[in-house]
Amino acid sequence: MVNNINKKPLLAGVIGHPISHSKSPLLQNYWLSRYEINGFYIPIDVRPQDLIKSIEALVLLGFRGVNVTIPHKVAILSIADTATDRASMIGAANTLYFNKEGKVTADNTDGYGFKQNIKSYDPLWEARTGPAVVFGAGGAAKAVIHALLSEGVPSVRILNRTRIKAEMIAEHLGNRVEVIDWYAIKEALNGATTIINTTSLGMVGQPSFKPDLSNASPEARVIDLVYNPVDTEFLKGARQQGLKTIDGLGMLLYQAEPGFTNWFNVTPSVDEKLRAIFLND
Ligand code: ATR
């Protein structure tokens, strides 16, 4: 990294509580070093009761912005001066931009990361070719569904163990979103061309998830947001049925792009070296 302390470095970071688990410093510092930017990106532990004061302090200290992680992703929306449409629709933010006047804009880049990840593997993918099936109804599901809708998906079928959470998303995100019973997987998959696991099933320490995907379109792309492990039973099962799969690591990397671009004035690229760093971490 080229940290020239005689010239004013650009400052950014990630706030959360706890913060030691965050992968964002590894990722952002890789890009700072790769593009030889005079900047710093640091993890900052911020307790919920200190959130407002901490944002004020970061603005005052000249930070360009920060990533936001658990437990602040929802609360930050009512503290920021403005929010992007996607952050408002999703009801949570993961990236803040501070402008020269000290105004704070909250953004949610998870849906962007999701789309870019698919397109990087599969430039010909188009959401509009058929229904999408989304397993799960948490924060990640909302971002994915918002991205699919903005890409022109004809319909989204949500399946969640706790049905009421899927119903709340459907109510909020409009009439192209329908709820299907968690156990009616076969019916939900009928003709589906994009299939996504947004649940934590399949993650290290969690039960695995291997639904029967035989009813999906042979053209379907199957995407797992789980990235630890990178190759999940869900993806292996899909490949066994001849379907194309995309792992979750890329989404993690691509969702970081808009923040870096805004804070450090360079659009970074997600490359194999970066993937390798995360695979070996
Ligand atoms: P995120 O913000 O990453 O989406 P989350 O909000 O905690 O995380 O959502 C986790 C998702 O995984 C939820 O859809 C959850 O289902 P419930 O709403 O029923 O809790 C799903 N999930 C977690 N463990 C599960 C399990 N054992 N079986 C089925 N779904 C599970």
mmCIF file with all atom_site columns, N, CA and C in Angstrom, residues 18 23 29 54 60 73 79 92 101 104 127 139 149 202-203 217 232 242 253 256 273:
data_model
loop_
_atom_site.group_PDB
_atom_site.id
_atom_site.type_symbol
_atom_site.label_atom_id
_atom_site.label_alt_id
_atom_site.label_comp_id
_atom_site.label_asym_id
_atom_site.label_entity_id
_atom_site.label_seq_id
_atom_site.pdbx_PDB_ins_code
_atom_site.Cartn_x
_atom_site.Cartn_y
_atom_site.Cartn_z
_atom_site.occupancy
_atom_site.B_iso_or_equiv
_atom_site.pdbx_formal_charge
_atom_site.auth_seq_id
_atom_site.auth_comp_id
_atom_site.auth_asym_id
_atom_site.auth_atom_id
_atom_site.pdbx_PDB_model_num
ATOM 1  N N  . PRO A 1 18  ? -19.962 -7.133  17.032  1.00 0.00 ? 18  PRO A N  1
ATOM 2  C CA . PRO A 1 18  ? -18.499 -6.978  16.980  1.00 0.00 ? 18  PRO A CA 1
ATOM 3  C C  . PRO A 1 18  ? -18.043 -6.740  15.540  1.00 0.00 ? 18  PRO A C  1
ATOM 4  N N  . LYS A 1 23  ? -14.894 -9.378  6.780   1.00 0.00 ? 23  LYS A N  1
ATOM 5  C CA . LYS A 1 23  ? -13.941 -9.676  5.697   1.00 0.00 ? 23  LYS A CA 1
ATOM 6  C C  . LYS A 1 23  ? -13.653 -8.415  4.881   1.00 0.00 ? 23  LYS A C  1
ATOM 7  N N  . ASN A 1 29  ? -8.500  -3.542  1.389   1.00 0.00 ? 29  ASN A N  1
ATOM 8  C CA . ASN A 1 29  ? -7.053  -3.277  1.420   1.00 0.00 ? 29  ASN A CA 1
ATOM 9  C C  . ASN A 1 29  ? -6.315  -3.963  0.272   1.00 0.00 ? 29  ASN A C  1
ATOM 10 N N  . SER A 1 54  ? -20.916 8.246   16.507  1.00 0.00 ? 54  SER A N  1
ATOM 11 C CA . SER A 1 54  ? -19.795 7.705   15.725  1.00 0.00 ? 54  SER A CA 1
ATOM 12 C C  . SER A 1 54  ? -19.853 8.184   14.275  1.00 0.00 ? 54  SER A C  1
ATOM 13 N N  . LEU A 1 60  ? -16.792 14.240  10.683  1.00 0.00 ? 60  LEU A N  1
ATOM 14 C CA . LEU A 1 60  ? -15.932 15.320  11.162  1.00 0.00 ? 60  LEU A CA 1
ATOM 15 C C  . LEU A 1 60  ? -14.455 15.037  10.878  1.00 0.00 ? 60  LEU A C  1
ATOM 16 N N  . LYS A 1 73  ? -27.368 -2.335  10.258  1.00 0.00 ? 73  LYS A N  1
ATOM 17 C CA . LYS A 1 73  ? -27.821 -2.188  8.866   1.00 0.00 ? 73  LYS A CA 1
ATOM 18 C C  . LYS A 1 73  ? -29.215 -1.568  8.710   1.00 0.00 ? 73  LYS A C  1
ATOM 19 N N  . ILE A 1 79  ? -30.766 7.299   10.437  1.00 0.00 ? 79  ILE A N  1
ATOM 20 C CA . ILE A 1 79  ? -29.735 8.261   10.839  1.00 0.00 ? 79  ILE A CA 1
ATOM 21 C C  . ILE A 1 79  ? -29.181 9.002   9.618   1.00 0.00 ? 79  ILE A C  1
ATOM 22 N N  . ALA A 1 92  ? -32.651 -1.683  4.527   1.00 0.00 ? 92  ALA A N  1
ATOM 23 C CA . ALA A 1 92  ? -31.366 -1.856  5.206   1.00 0.00 ? 92  ALA A CA 1
ATOM 24 C C  . ALA A 1 92  ? -30.262 -1.300  4.313   1.00 0.00 ? 92  ALA A C  1
ATOM 25 N N  . GLU A 1 101 ? -20.129 18.267  2.037   1.00 0.00 ? 101 GLU A N  1
ATOM 26 C CA . GLU A 1 101 ? -20.869 19.058  3.022   1.00 0.00 ? 101 GLU A CA 1
ATOM 27 C C  . GLU A 1 101 ? -21.177 18.240  4.283   1.00 0.00 ? 101 GLU A C  1
ATOM 28 N N  . VAL A 1 104 ? -24.854 12.435  4.657   1.00 0.00 ? 104 VAL A N  1
ATOM 29 C CA . VAL A 1 104 ? -24.666 10.986  4.637   1.00 0.00 ? 104 VAL A CA 1
ATOM 30 C C  . VAL A 1 104 ? -25.743 10.322  3.782   1.00 0.00 ? 104 VAL A C  1
ATOM 31 N N  . ALA A 1 127 ? -32.735 -12.074 -16.379 1.00 0.00 ? 127 ALA A N  1
ATOM 32 C CA . ALA A 1 127 ? -33.789 -12.423 -15.415 1.00 0.00 ? 127 ALA A CA 1
ATOM 33 C C  . ALA A 1 127 ? -35.135 -12.574 -16.111 1.00 0.00 ? 127 ALA A C  1
ATOM 34 N N  . GLY A 1 139 ? -32.770 -10.700 5.138   1.00 0.00 ? 139 GLY A N  1
ATOM 35 C CA . GLY A 1 139 ? -32.270 -9.478  4.508   1.00 0.00 ? 139 GLY A CA 1
ATOM 36 C C  . GLY A 1 139 ? -31.672 -9.734  3.131   1.00 0.00 ? 139 GLY A C  1
ATOM 37 N N  . LEU A 1 149 ? -36.276 -7.979  -9.663  1.00 0.00 ? 149 LEU A N  1
ATOM 38 C CA . LEU A 1 149 ? -37.385 -7.146  -10.164 1.00 0.00 ? 149 LEU A CA 1
ATOM 39 C C  . LEU A 1 149 ? -36.845 -6.020  -11.038 1.00 0.00 ? 149 LEU A C  1
ATOM 40 N N  . GLY A 1 202 ? -26.620 -24.948 4.568   1.00 0.00 ? 202 GLY A N  1
ATOM 41 C CA . GLY A 1 202 ? -25.473 -25.281 3.718   1.00 0.00 ? 202 GLY A CA 1
ATOM 42 C C  . GLY A 1 202 ? -24.199 -24.604 4.166   1.00 0.00 ? 202 GLY A C  1
ATOM 43 N N  . MET A 1 203 ? -24.354 -23.580 5.029   1.00 0.00 ? 203 MET A N  1
ATOM 44 C CA . MET A 1 203 ? -23.179 -22.888 5.580   1.00 0.00 ? 203 MET A CA 1
ATOM 45 C C  . MET A 1 203 ? -22.484 -23.821 6.572   1.00 0.00 ? 203 MET A C  1
ATOM 46 N N  . SER A 1 217 ? -36.343 -25.454 -15.246 1.00 0.00 ? 217 SER A N  1
ATOM 47 C CA . SER A 1 217 ? -36.024 -25.414 -16.670 1.00 0.00 ? 217 SER A CA 1
ATOM 48 C C  . SER A 1 217 ? -34.593 -25.949 -16.876 1.00 0.00 ? 217 SER A C  1
ATOM 49 N N  . THR A 1 232 ? -21.323 -25.831 -2.334  1.00 0.00 ? 232 THR A N  1
ATOM 50 C CA . THR A 1 232 ? -22.293 -26.400 -1.386  1.00 0.00 ? 232 THR A CA 1
ATOM 51 C C  . THR A 1 232 ? -22.995 -27.627 -1.981  1.00 0.00 ? 232 THR A C  1
ATOM 52 N N  . GLY A 1 242 ? -27.545 -31.430 -14.215 1.00 0.00 ? 242 GLY A N  1
ATOM 53 C CA . GLY A 1 242 ? -27.176 -30.803 -15.484 1.00 0.00 ? 242 GLY A CA 1
ATOM 54 C C  . GLY A 1 242 ? -27.397 -29.300 -15.527 1.00 0.00 ? 242 GLY A C  1
ATOM 55 N N  . LEU A 1 253 ? -17.765 -10.212 -3.077  1.00 0.00 ? 253 LEU A N  1
ATOM 56 C CA . LEU A 1 253 ? -16.718 -9.345  -3.630  1.00 0.00 ? 253 LEU A CA 1
ATOM 57 C C  . LEU A 1 253 ? -17.333 -8.178  -4.420  1.00 0.00 ? 253 LEU A C  1
ATOM 58 N N  . ALA A 1 256 ? -18.878 -4.979  -2.776  1.00 0.00 ? 256 ALA A N  1
ATOM 59 C CA . ALA A 1 256 ? -17.934 -4.002  -2.218  1.00 0.00 ? 256 ALA A CA 1
ATOM 60 C C  . ALA A 1 256 ? -17.500 -2.947  -3.241  1.00 0.00 ? 256 ALA A C  1
ATOM 61 N N  . LYS A 1 273 ? -7.193  -13.475 -8.476  1.00 0.00 ? 273 LYS A N  1
ATOM 62 C CA . LYS A 1 273 ? -6.285  -13.360 -7.333  1.00 0.00 ? 273 LYS A CA 1
ATOM 63 C C  . LYS A 1 273 ? -7.084  -13.028 -6.060  1.00 0.00 ? 273 LYS A C  1
#
